[in-house]
Short mmCIF file of C-alpha atoms in Angstrom, two decimals:
data_model
loop_
_atom_site.label_atom_id
_atom_site.label_comp_id
_atom_site.label_asym_id
_atom_site.label_seq_id
_atom_site.Cartn_x
_atom_site.Cartn_y
_atom_site.Cartn_z
CA MET A 1 -44.09 17.15 -52.52
CA LYS A 2 -40.63 18.49 -51.93
CA LYS A 3 -41.00 17.97 -48.16
CA LEU A 4 -42.21 14.42 -48.73
CA PHE A 5 -39.21 13.72 -50.96
CA CYS A 6 -36.80 15.06 -48.36
CA PHE A 7 -38.52 12.97 -45.68
CA VAL A 8 -38.13 9.82 -47.80
CA LEU A 9 -34.44 10.57 -48.35
CA SER A 10 -33.92 11.17 -44.65
CA LEU A 11 -35.73 7.95 -43.78
CA ALA A 12 -33.68 5.98 -46.29
CA ALA A 13 -30.44 7.44 -44.93
CA PHE A 14 -31.51 6.56 -41.39
CA ILE A 15 -32.30 2.98 -42.40
CA LEU A 16 -28.95 2.60 -44.18
CA GLN A 17 -27.13 4.04 -41.19
CA ALA A 18 -28.98 1.71 -38.83
CA GLN A 19 -28.09 -1.28 -41.01
CA ALA A 20 -24.43 -0.28 -41.15
CA ALA A 21 -24.09 0.31 -37.42
CA PRO A 22 -23.07 -2.79 -35.44
CA ILE A 23 -25.64 -4.14 -33.06
CA ALA A 24 -24.29 -4.21 -29.55
CA ASP A 25 -24.00 -7.65 -27.96
CA ASP A 26 -24.59 -6.99 -24.27
CA GLY A 27 -23.69 -10.54 -23.26
CA LYS A 28 -20.34 -10.39 -25.05
CA THR A 29 -19.61 -7.00 -23.53
CA PHE A 30 -20.55 -8.29 -20.10
CA LEU A 31 -18.09 -11.19 -20.37
CA GLU A 32 -15.29 -8.99 -21.63
CA ASN A 33 -15.81 -6.64 -18.68
CA PHE A 34 -16.28 -9.56 -16.29
CA TYR A 35 -12.94 -11.12 -17.23
CA GLN A 36 -11.17 -7.79 -17.22
CA GLU A 37 -12.50 -7.04 -13.77
CA GLY A 38 -11.60 -10.52 -12.63
CA THR A 39 -7.96 -10.20 -13.66
CA GLU A 40 -7.64 -7.04 -11.60
CA CYS A 41 -9.19 -8.17 -8.33
CA PHE A 42 -9.76 -11.07 -5.99
CA PHE A 43 -13.12 -12.76 -6.05
CA ASP A 44 -14.79 -11.50 -2.90
CA LYS A 45 -18.43 -12.10 -1.97
CA GLU A 46 -19.63 -8.93 -3.65
CA PHE A 47 -18.03 -9.97 -6.92
CA VAL A 48 -19.64 -13.42 -6.72
CA LYS A 49 -23.02 -11.96 -5.82
CA LYS A 50 -22.84 -9.48 -8.66
CA HIS A 51 -21.80 -11.83 -11.44
CA LEU A 52 -22.70 -15.44 -10.64
CA THR A 53 -26.05 -17.12 -10.10
CA LYS A 54 -26.52 -19.74 -7.38
CA LYS A 55 -26.52 -22.39 -10.10
CA ALA A 56 -23.07 -21.38 -11.35
CA LEU A 57 -21.69 -21.04 -7.84
CA ALA A 58 -22.98 -24.50 -6.89
CA TYR A 59 -21.28 -25.93 -9.99
CA LEU A 60 -17.96 -24.38 -9.01
CA HIS A 61 -18.19 -25.67 -5.45
CA GLU A 62 -18.84 -29.19 -6.73
CA ASN A 63 -16.10 -29.25 -9.34
CA TYR A 64 -13.23 -26.99 -8.24
CA LEU A 65 -11.11 -26.47 -5.18
CA TYR A 66 -11.67 -23.32 -3.14
CA ASP A 67 -9.42 -21.41 -0.79
CA ASP A 68 -12.46 -20.50 1.32
CA ASP A 69 -16.14 -19.58 0.97
CA SER A 70 -15.38 -16.00 -0.08
CA GLY A 71 -14.86 -16.97 -3.68
CA ASP A 72 -11.14 -16.16 -3.87
CA GLY A 73 -10.55 -19.66 -5.20
CA LEU A 74 -12.48 -18.84 -8.37
CA ALA A 75 -9.11 -17.80 -9.75
CA THR A 76 -8.30 -21.51 -9.90
CA TRP A 77 -10.98 -21.93 -12.50
CA LEU A 78 -11.16 -18.57 -14.24
CA PHE A 79 -7.73 -17.19 -14.89
CA TYR A 80 -4.32 -18.23 -13.85
CA GLN A 81 -4.45 -21.76 -12.48
CA GLU A 82 -5.58 -25.18 -13.65
CA GLY A 83 -4.81 -28.27 -11.64
CA GLU A 84 -2.87 -26.08 -9.21
CA TRP A 85 -0.37 -25.07 -11.90
CA ASP A 86 0.54 -21.39 -11.97
CA LEU A 87 -0.07 -20.36 -15.56
CA GLY A 88 1.13 -16.78 -15.37
CA GLU A 89 -0.45 -13.42 -16.01
CA CYS A 90 -3.25 -12.75 -18.46
CA LYS A 91 -2.20 -12.12 -22.06
CA ASP A 92 -5.62 -11.62 -23.63
CA ILE A 93 -9.23 -12.81 -23.50
CA LEU A 94 -11.27 -13.70 -26.59
CA VAL A 95 -15.07 -13.94 -26.41
CA GLU A 96 -17.02 -15.64 -29.20
CA LYS A 97 -20.79 -16.06 -29.38
CA VAL A 98 -21.90 -19.67 -29.85
CA ARG A 99 -25.67 -19.16 -29.78
CA ALA A 100 -28.21 -17.03 -27.94
CA ASN A 101 -26.84 -16.19 -24.48
CA THR A 102 -24.06 -18.80 -24.82
CA TYR A 103 -20.44 -17.80 -25.36
CA LYS A 104 -17.04 -19.42 -25.67
CA VAL A 105 -14.29 -17.62 -23.78
CA LEU A 106 -10.65 -18.33 -24.59
CA TYR A 107 -8.37 -17.14 -21.82
CA ARG A 108 -4.70 -16.91 -22.79
CA SER A 109 -1.93 -16.40 -20.25
CA LYS A 110 1.82 -15.87 -20.47
CA PHE A 111 3.61 -19.01 -19.31
CA ASN A 112 7.37 -18.43 -19.38
CA LYS A 113 7.92 -17.63 -23.07
CA ASP A 114 4.95 -19.71 -24.12
CA VAL A 115 1.19 -19.12 -24.12
CA TYR A 116 -1.35 -21.20 -22.24
CA GLU A 117 -4.91 -21.35 -23.60
CA PHE A 118 -7.89 -22.35 -21.48
CA PRO A 119 -11.38 -22.37 -23.10
CA ILE A 120 -14.68 -22.34 -21.25
CA GLN A 121 -18.26 -22.15 -22.52
CA LEU A 122 -20.60 -19.93 -20.50
CA THR A 123 -24.38 -19.48 -20.58
CA LEU A 124 -25.74 -16.14 -19.37
CA VAL A 125 -29.05 -15.17 -17.86
CA LYS A 126 -30.65 -11.77 -17.42
CA VAL A 127 -31.49 -10.83 -13.81
CA GLY A 128 -33.36 -7.54 -14.01
CA LYS A 129 -31.18 -5.31 -16.16
CA ASP A 130 -27.99 -7.16 -15.34
CA TRP A 131 -26.33 -10.19 -16.88
CA LYS A 132 -25.08 -13.07 -14.75
CA ILE A 133 -23.24 -16.32 -15.45
CA ASP A 134 -25.70 -19.17 -15.10
CA SER A 135 -23.78 -22.28 -16.25
CA MET A 136 -20.31 -23.17 -17.41
CA GLU A 137 -18.46 -25.97 -19.20
CA PRO A 138 -14.64 -25.87 -19.11
CA GLY A 139 -12.61 -27.21 -22.02
CA GLU A 140 -9.10 -28.67 -22.05
CA GLY A 141 -6.17 -26.31 -21.64
CA ARG A 142 -3.13 -26.53 -23.88
CA LEU A 143 0.35 -25.03 -23.95
CA ILE A 144 1.38 -23.31 -27.20
CA PRO A 145 5.16 -22.90 -27.69
CA SER A 146 6.19 -19.35 -28.50
CA ASN A 147 8.53 -20.53 -31.25
CA PRO A 148 7.11 -23.71 -32.75
CA GLY A 149 9.18 -25.55 -35.31
CA ILE A 150 12.93 -25.21 -35.78
CA THR A 151 14.29 -22.61 -33.40
CA ASP A 152 17.61 -20.80 -33.33
CA GLY A 153 20.17 -22.75 -31.32
CA SER A 154 18.11 -25.97 -31.20
CA GLU A 155 20.01 -29.26 -31.40
CA TRP A 156 19.19 -32.22 -33.62
CA SER A 157 20.83 -35.64 -33.25
CA ILE A 158 21.37 -38.49 -35.67
CA GLU A 159 23.65 -41.48 -35.06
CA SER A 160 26.55 -40.09 -32.95
CA LEU A 161 26.23 -36.54 -34.30
CA LYS A 162 24.39 -33.51 -33.00
CA TYR A 163 23.60 -30.66 -35.39
CA THR A 164 22.99 -27.11 -34.22
CA ALA A 165 20.39 -25.03 -36.08
CA LYS A 166 20.83 -21.33 -36.86
CA VAL A 167 17.85 -19.34 -38.11
CA ASN A 168 19.05 -16.78 -40.64
CA ALA A 169 17.63 -13.33 -41.34
CA ASP A 170 16.03 -14.58 -44.58
CA LYS A 171 14.22 -17.37 -42.63
CA THR A 172 16.47 -20.08 -44.04
CA ILE A 173 17.99 -22.43 -41.45
CA SER A 174 21.62 -23.54 -41.33
CA PHE A 175 22.61 -26.84 -39.69
CA THR A 176 26.18 -27.51 -38.57
CA ALA A 177 27.99 -30.44 -36.91
CA MET A 178 31.61 -31.54 -36.47
CA THR A 179 33.05 -35.03 -36.88
CA GLU A 180 36.70 -36.12 -37.10
CA GLY A 181 37.71 -32.50 -37.63
CA GLN A 182 35.34 -32.25 -40.62
CA GLU A 183 32.52 -29.71 -40.64
CA LEU A 184 29.17 -31.01 -41.82
CA ASP A 185 26.51 -28.55 -42.88
CA PHE A 186 23.39 -28.03 -44.95
CA ARG A 187 20.67 -25.43 -45.27
CA LEU A 188 16.87 -25.61 -45.22
CA THR A 189 14.74 -23.18 -47.21
CA PRO A 190 11.04 -23.06 -46.21
CA ASN A 191 8.56 -24.31 -48.80
CA ARG A 192 6.11 -21.41 -48.99
CA SER A 193 3.28 -23.58 -50.30
CA LYS A 194 3.55 -26.40 -47.73
CA LYS A 195 3.58 -25.87 -43.99
CA ASN A 196 6.55 -27.38 -42.10
CA GLU A 197 8.24 -28.49 -45.32
CA TYR A 198 11.65 -27.37 -46.57
CA VAL A 199 14.01 -27.67 -49.50
CA LEU A 200 17.35 -29.09 -48.37
CA GLY A 201 20.45 -27.82 -50.10
CA GLU A 202 24.06 -26.75 -49.72
CA GLU A 203 25.16 -24.15 -47.20
CA PRO A 204 26.36 -21.19 -49.34
CA ASN A 205 30.01 -20.14 -49.04
CA ALA A 206 30.79 -22.94 -46.58
CA ASP A 207 33.75 -25.31 -46.52
CA GLY A 208 31.76 -28.11 -44.94
CA PHE A 209 30.33 -31.27 -46.45
CA ASN A 210 26.59 -31.91 -46.90
CA PRO A 211 25.96 -35.55 -45.91
CA PHE A 212 22.32 -35.33 -47.02
CA SER A 213 22.80 -34.22 -50.62
CA GLU A 214 20.57 -37.06 -51.86
CA THR A 215 17.61 -35.96 -49.72
CA PRO A 216 16.36 -32.67 -51.19
CA ARG A 217 13.07 -32.53 -49.25
CA ALA A 218 12.68 -32.15 -45.49
CA LYS A 219 9.56 -32.21 -43.34
CA LEU A 220 9.21 -31.15 -39.71
CA ILE A 221 7.04 -33.39 -37.51
CA ASP A 222 6.07 -31.86 -34.19
CA GLU A 223 3.41 -34.11 -32.65
CA GLU A 224 2.82 -36.94 -30.15
CA GLY A 225 5.71 -35.57 -28.08
CA TYR A 226 8.19 -35.88 -30.96
CA LYS A 227 10.08 -33.12 -32.76
CA LEU A 228 11.66 -34.72 -35.82
CA LEU A 229 13.16 -33.55 -39.09
CA CYS A 230 12.46 -36.17 -41.77
CA LEU A 231 14.63 -36.19 -44.91
CA TYR A 232 13.24 -37.67 -48.15
CA ASP A 233 14.94 -38.56 -51.43
CA GLN A 234 13.78 -37.74 -54.95
CA LYS A 235 11.41 -40.72 -54.92
CA GLY A 236 9.80 -39.62 -51.65
CA LEU A 237 11.43 -42.37 -49.57
CA LEU A 238 12.37 -41.52 -45.99
CA GLN A 239 16.16 -41.81 -45.72
CA ASN A 240 17.11 -40.09 -42.46
CA VAL A 241 15.51 -38.56 -39.37
CA LEU A 242 17.07 -35.95 -37.10
CA ASP A 243 15.73 -35.96 -33.54
CA GLY A 244 15.17 -32.55 -31.95
CA ASN A 245 14.10 -33.92 -28.56
CA THR A 246 17.23 -35.77 -27.43
CA ILE A 247 18.29 -34.41 -24.04
CA ILE A 248 21.47 -36.46 -23.61
CA SER A 249 24.58 -36.27 -25.76
CA ALA A 250 24.34 -37.74 -29.24
CA VAL A 251 27.12 -40.19 -28.38
CA ASP A 252 25.32 -41.45 -25.26
CA ASP A 253 22.09 -41.69 -27.24
CA ALA A 254 23.81 -43.78 -29.93
CA LYS A 255 25.36 -46.08 -27.29
CA ASP A 256 21.98 -46.53 -25.57
CA LYS A 257 20.29 -47.42 -28.86
CA TRP A 258 22.97 -49.90 -29.83
CA GLY A 259 22.87 -51.46 -26.37
CA ALA A 260 19.10 -51.88 -26.65
CA GLN A 261 19.57 -53.81 -29.90
CA LEU A 262 21.98 -56.22 -28.21
CA GLN A 263 19.84 -56.96 -25.17
CA GLY A 264 18.11 -60.29 -24.86
CA ARG A 265 18.38 -63.96 -23.95
CA TYR A 266 20.39 -66.16 -26.32
CA THR A 267 21.75 -69.67 -26.64
CA ALA A 268 25.39 -70.24 -27.66
CA ALA A 269 26.37 -72.91 -30.17
CA ASN A 270 27.50 -75.18 -27.30
CA GLY A 271 24.09 -74.82 -25.61
CA GLU A 272 25.15 -72.36 -22.90
CA PRO A 273 22.60 -69.65 -22.03
CA VAL A 274 23.80 -66.10 -22.70
CA ILE A 275 22.07 -63.01 -21.34
CA ILE A 276 23.03 -59.56 -22.62
CA GLU A 277 21.82 -56.63 -20.52
CA TRP A 278 22.59 -52.90 -20.50
CA ASN A 279 26.10 -53.21 -19.06
CA SER A 280 26.75 -56.90 -18.59
CA VAL A 281 27.01 -60.25 -20.37
CA THR A 282 26.17 -63.42 -18.44
CA VAL A 283 27.42 -66.75 -19.81
CA ALA A 284 26.32 -69.96 -18.10
CA GLY A 285 25.52 -68.01 -14.94
CA LYS A 286 28.80 -66.03 -14.86
CA GLU A 287 28.15 -62.28 -15.17
CA ALA A 288 30.76 -59.87 -16.56
CA PRO A 289 30.49 -56.12 -17.28
CA TYR A 290 31.07 -54.66 -20.73
CA GLU A 291 31.58 -51.23 -22.25
CA HIS A 292 31.04 -49.76 -25.72
CA LEU A 293 34.24 -48.86 -27.55
CA LEU A 294 34.17 -45.72 -29.70
CA PHE A 295 36.21 -44.37 -32.59
CA ASN A 296 36.14 -40.57 -32.97
CA ASP A 297 33.03 -40.53 -30.79
CA CYS A 298 31.23 -42.96 -33.11
CA VAL A 299 29.77 -46.29 -32.02
CA THR A 300 31.95 -49.03 -33.51
CA ARG A 301 29.65 -51.93 -32.54
CA VAL A 302 32.62 -53.29 -30.56
CA ILE A 303 32.07 -54.16 -26.91
CA ASN A 304 34.81 -54.91 -24.40
CA ILE A 305 33.75 -57.65 -21.97
CA THR A 306 35.74 -57.72 -18.74
CA GLY A 307 35.34 -60.14 -15.88
CA ASP A 308 35.33 -63.86 -15.28
CA ASN A 309 33.55 -65.64 -18.13
CA ARG A 310 34.72 -67.24 -21.35
CA LEU A 311 33.67 -64.28 -23.53
CA LYS A 312 36.16 -61.94 -21.88
CA GLY A 313 37.70 -59.71 -24.56
CA LYS A 314 36.77 -57.37 -27.38
CA TRP A 315 33.98 -58.43 -29.73
CA GLU A 316 32.32 -56.87 -32.76
CA ALA A 317 28.59 -57.56 -32.62
CA ALA A 318 26.64 -58.13 -35.82
CA LEU A 319 22.85 -58.47 -35.70
CA SER A 320 21.09 -61.21 -37.63
CA LEU A 321 17.59 -62.55 -38.11
CA ASP A 322 18.16 -65.34 -35.59
CA GLY A 323 20.31 -63.49 -33.04
CA ILE A 324 23.82 -62.00 -32.85
CA THR A 325 27.21 -63.06 -34.17
CA LEU A 326 30.19 -61.95 -32.07
CA TYR A 327 33.55 -61.60 -33.86
CA GLU A 328 36.66 -61.36 -31.69
CA VAL A 329 38.68 -58.30 -32.69
CA GLU A 330 41.96 -56.58 -31.91
CA GLU A 331 42.77 -52.88 -32.04
CA ASP A 332 45.61 -51.50 -34.18
CA GLU A 333 47.80 -48.47 -33.50
CA TYR A 334 45.29 -46.19 -35.26
CA GLY A 335 42.36 -47.23 -33.09
CA MET A 336 40.80 -49.41 -35.79
CA PHE A 337 39.39 -52.85 -34.99
CA HIS A 338 40.10 -55.99 -37.04
CA ARG A 339 38.55 -59.45 -36.78
CA LYS A 340 40.88 -62.16 -35.49
CA GLY A 341 38.96 -65.19 -36.76
CA ARG A 342 37.18 -66.53 -33.67
CA LYS A 343 33.40 -66.00 -33.55
CA GLU A 344 30.46 -66.89 -31.33
CA VAL A 345 26.99 -67.41 -32.80
CA LEU A 346 24.24 -66.52 -30.32
CA LYS A 347 20.71 -67.60 -31.21
CA TRP A 348 17.62 -65.74 -29.96
CA ALA A 349 16.11 -67.82 -27.15
CA ARG A 350 12.79 -66.13 -26.35
CA ASN A 351 9.62 -67.38 -27.98
CA ASP A 352 7.50 -64.98 -25.91
CA PHE A 353 9.30 -61.78 -26.90
CA PRO A 354 9.88 -60.29 -30.39
CA ARG A 355 13.39 -60.50 -31.80
CA PHE A 356 13.13 -56.93 -33.13
CA ASN A 357 11.12 -55.39 -30.33
CA PHE A 358 13.51 -52.43 -30.24
CA ALA A 359 11.99 -51.20 -33.51
CA ASN A 360 8.89 -50.37 -31.46
CA SER A 361 10.81 -48.62 -28.70
CA PHE A 362 13.00 -45.99 -30.32
CA LEU A 363 13.65 -44.28 -33.63
CA LEU A 364 16.06 -46.23 -35.85
CA ASN A 365 18.11 -43.17 -36.78
CA ASP A 366 21.35 -44.77 -35.57
CA GLY A 367 21.52 -46.59 -38.90
CA GLN A 368 22.58 -49.98 -37.50
CA PHE A 369 19.69 -51.75 -39.24
CA ARG A 370 21.23 -50.84 -42.59
CA ARG A 371 23.81 -53.63 -42.14
CA LEU A 372 21.17 -56.38 -42.28
CA LYS A 373 20.27 -58.48 -45.30
CA LYS A 374 17.12 -57.42 -47.14
CA SER A 375 15.39 -60.66 -46.17
CA THR A 376 15.98 -59.79 -42.51
CA LEU A 377 14.84 -56.20 -43.05
CA ARG A 378 11.57 -57.54 -44.44
CA ILE A 379 11.00 -59.55 -41.25
CA MET A 380 11.98 -56.60 -39.04
CA ARG A 381 9.60 -54.26 -40.84
CA ASN A 382 6.70 -56.68 -40.67
CA SER A 383 7.48 -57.50 -37.04
CA ILE A 384 6.34 -53.97 -36.21
CA LEU A 385 2.99 -54.74 -37.83
CA ALA A 386 2.85 -58.18 -36.25
CA GLN A 387 3.14 -56.68 -32.77
CA ASN A 388 0.05 -54.63 -33.62
CA GLY A 389 -1.81 -57.83 -34.53
CA TYR A 390 -1.57 -57.55 -38.32
CA ARG A 391 -2.85 -60.62 -40.21
CA PHE A 392 -0.54 -61.28 -43.17
CA GLN A 393 -1.67 -62.25 -46.66
CA SER A 394 1.77 -63.62 -47.58
CA LYS A 395 1.93 -67.23 -46.44
CA ASP A 396 5.63 -67.13 -45.56
CA LEU A 397 5.11 -64.13 -43.25
CA GLN A 398 2.03 -65.61 -41.61
CA ASP A 399 3.87 -68.92 -41.08
CA TYR A 400 6.94 -67.14 -39.66
CA PHE A 401 5.09 -65.03 -37.11
CA SER A 402 2.59 -67.73 -36.15
CA LYS A 403 5.38 -69.79 -34.57
CA TRP A 404 5.96 -67.08 -31.93
CA SER A 405 3.79 -67.09 -28.82
CA TRP A 406 3.76 -63.26 -28.66
CA TYR A 407 1.96 -62.97 -32.01
CA HIS A 408 -1.80 -62.48 -31.64
CA PRO A 409 -3.47 -61.55 -34.94
CA ILE A 410 -6.67 -59.53 -34.72
CA SER A 411 -9.81 -59.99 -36.77
CA SER A 412 -9.45 -56.96 -39.04
CA ASN A 413 -6.32 -55.25 -40.35
CA ASN A 414 -8.34 -52.05 -40.49
CA ASP A 415 -7.87 -51.85 -36.72
CA VAL A 416 -4.07 -51.99 -37.01
CA LYS A 417 -2.81 -48.46 -36.48
CA PRO A 418 0.96 -48.15 -35.89
CA ASN A 419 1.96 -45.11 -33.87
CA LEU A 420 4.16 -42.35 -35.29
CA LEU A 421 7.46 -43.90 -34.20
CA GLN A 422 6.51 -47.30 -35.62
CA GLN A 423 5.37 -45.79 -38.91
CA LEU A 424 8.61 -43.84 -39.33
CA ASN A 425 10.68 -46.94 -38.61
CA ILE A 426 8.67 -48.87 -41.20
CA GLU A 427 9.41 -46.14 -43.75
CA LEU A 428 13.13 -46.07 -42.90
CA ILE A 429 13.38 -49.84 -43.35
CA GLN A 430 11.40 -49.72 -46.62
CA ALA A 431 13.79 -47.13 -48.01
CA GLU A 432 16.78 -49.32 -47.13
CA GLU A 433 15.12 -52.32 -48.79
CA ALA A 434 14.76 -50.23 -51.95
CA ARG A 435 18.48 -49.40 -52.13
CA PRO A 436 20.52 -51.26 -54.76
CA ASP A 437 22.64 -54.05 -53.29
CA ALA A 438 25.78 -52.42 -54.71
CA ASP A 439 25.14 -49.36 -52.48
CA ARG A 440 24.73 -51.34 -49.26
CA PHE A 441 27.28 -52.55 -46.69
CA VAL A 442 25.98 -55.76 -45.10
CA THR A 443 27.64 -57.44 -42.12
CA GLU A 444 25.02 -60.12 -41.51
CA GLU A 445 26.20 -63.54 -42.69
#
C-alpha cells in the first residue's frame, strides 16, 4: 500500500512537471535559427536547398529581384533591403505563431537612428525530420522614429517665430523663442493619463513672456506627414498650432503663406484686370515685381510694388470676402507704416476657383485670417466643406456656394471627410468666430 501511495505521488509530480514545462515549438525554433543563420551568411544554393521548398523558391523568383540564380538576392526579401533601399543591419527578429505551421516574422533593422520593421507571414512544411519554408506573404514595411514626439532641439514655427524645444531631465519640455529683443517661453508637462497630451504653463524662474497663457492644454499630432503641437483653451477650442515640420525659416514660411493668400485674378474698380502672383502684380497687362516688407522680422502685410504699372508703390493688403483692398502707405522713421488715404478695391474674378482655396493648402497658423469679419470667417470655414462637396442645410450657404462653378455637392454628407489640415483649419476659424468682438482686431471693411 505504501509503495502504491508513493507511486501515485510520483506520477502526480510527473504530470504536474509535464504540465508546467513549456512545449517546444519546432517551427518557431526553426524560423528563429533560419533568420539568425541568414543574417550571418549569403544565400548560396546549399542554404536554399536546405531551407526552402520549390514552391517558396518559385514564389520568390516571380515576385522579387535576384542578383543571380544562386539565391544571394534573397537578402532583398528577407533582411536588409526592400525596394532596393538599404535598411541597415539586423536589430532583432520576432517570431509569432499564427496557426498550425504558420508564423508571422517581424524583422527589425537599424536604419540610421531609427528602426525599420518588415513583417512576413510564413507557412512551414515538414520534409522528413526537417522543416522548410513552403509559402510566404510579405507585409508592408514601416519606419519607426527612434524619438517620436517632441525631441530635444526640435524647432516649431508659428507666424514669423520659431521656437526651440528643450527636453528637461524631469521629462518636461521648455520652448523658447526671441522677438524684438523679448524672450518668449513656456513649458509643457506630460499628461500621464493621456498619450501625447500636455499641460501648458509658465517656464519656472524665467524672465520671458508666455504668449500662450490662455491655452493650458496642448496635444501633439504626429500623423499624415504632419508633426503639430495644437494648443487649446479652457473651453477646448483650438487657438494656435505650432508646426514641427517646417524646413525653411519661420520668416520665409510666413511670407510664403501670406503671398499665397494674395494670389489670384481680380478686377479693379475701373474694370482693369489685376493678377497677383508669387512675386509680381500685373495690371492691365503690365507686370511689375513686388516684395514683402517686414518689421522686426514679422510680416506687415505691406508689399512694395516696383516697375511700370499704376500700382507702383507701397500698399497694405487687407483680405475680404469679395477680394482684396489695397491701402497706399508710407513708412515713418521708426519703420512703421501708415495709410495715406488712397485705396484700390480688387474684386475676386474667378468663378471656377474658390476664393479661400488657400485654407485647403496650408495650415492657417500665420493668424492673418483673424483680421476678417465673422461673416467672412463663416464663409471661409464652410468653403473648406464646400470643396469636399458638402450639401448645406442653411439656405444662405447653399445659395452662396451654388453660384460658383467649382462647387459640386455630393449625394450624402456622410461621405464628406476633410483631411487633417482642413479639419484643423476649420477648428482654428471656429475658435476665432467664438471670440468676443471686443477682443478682435478686424481690418476688413
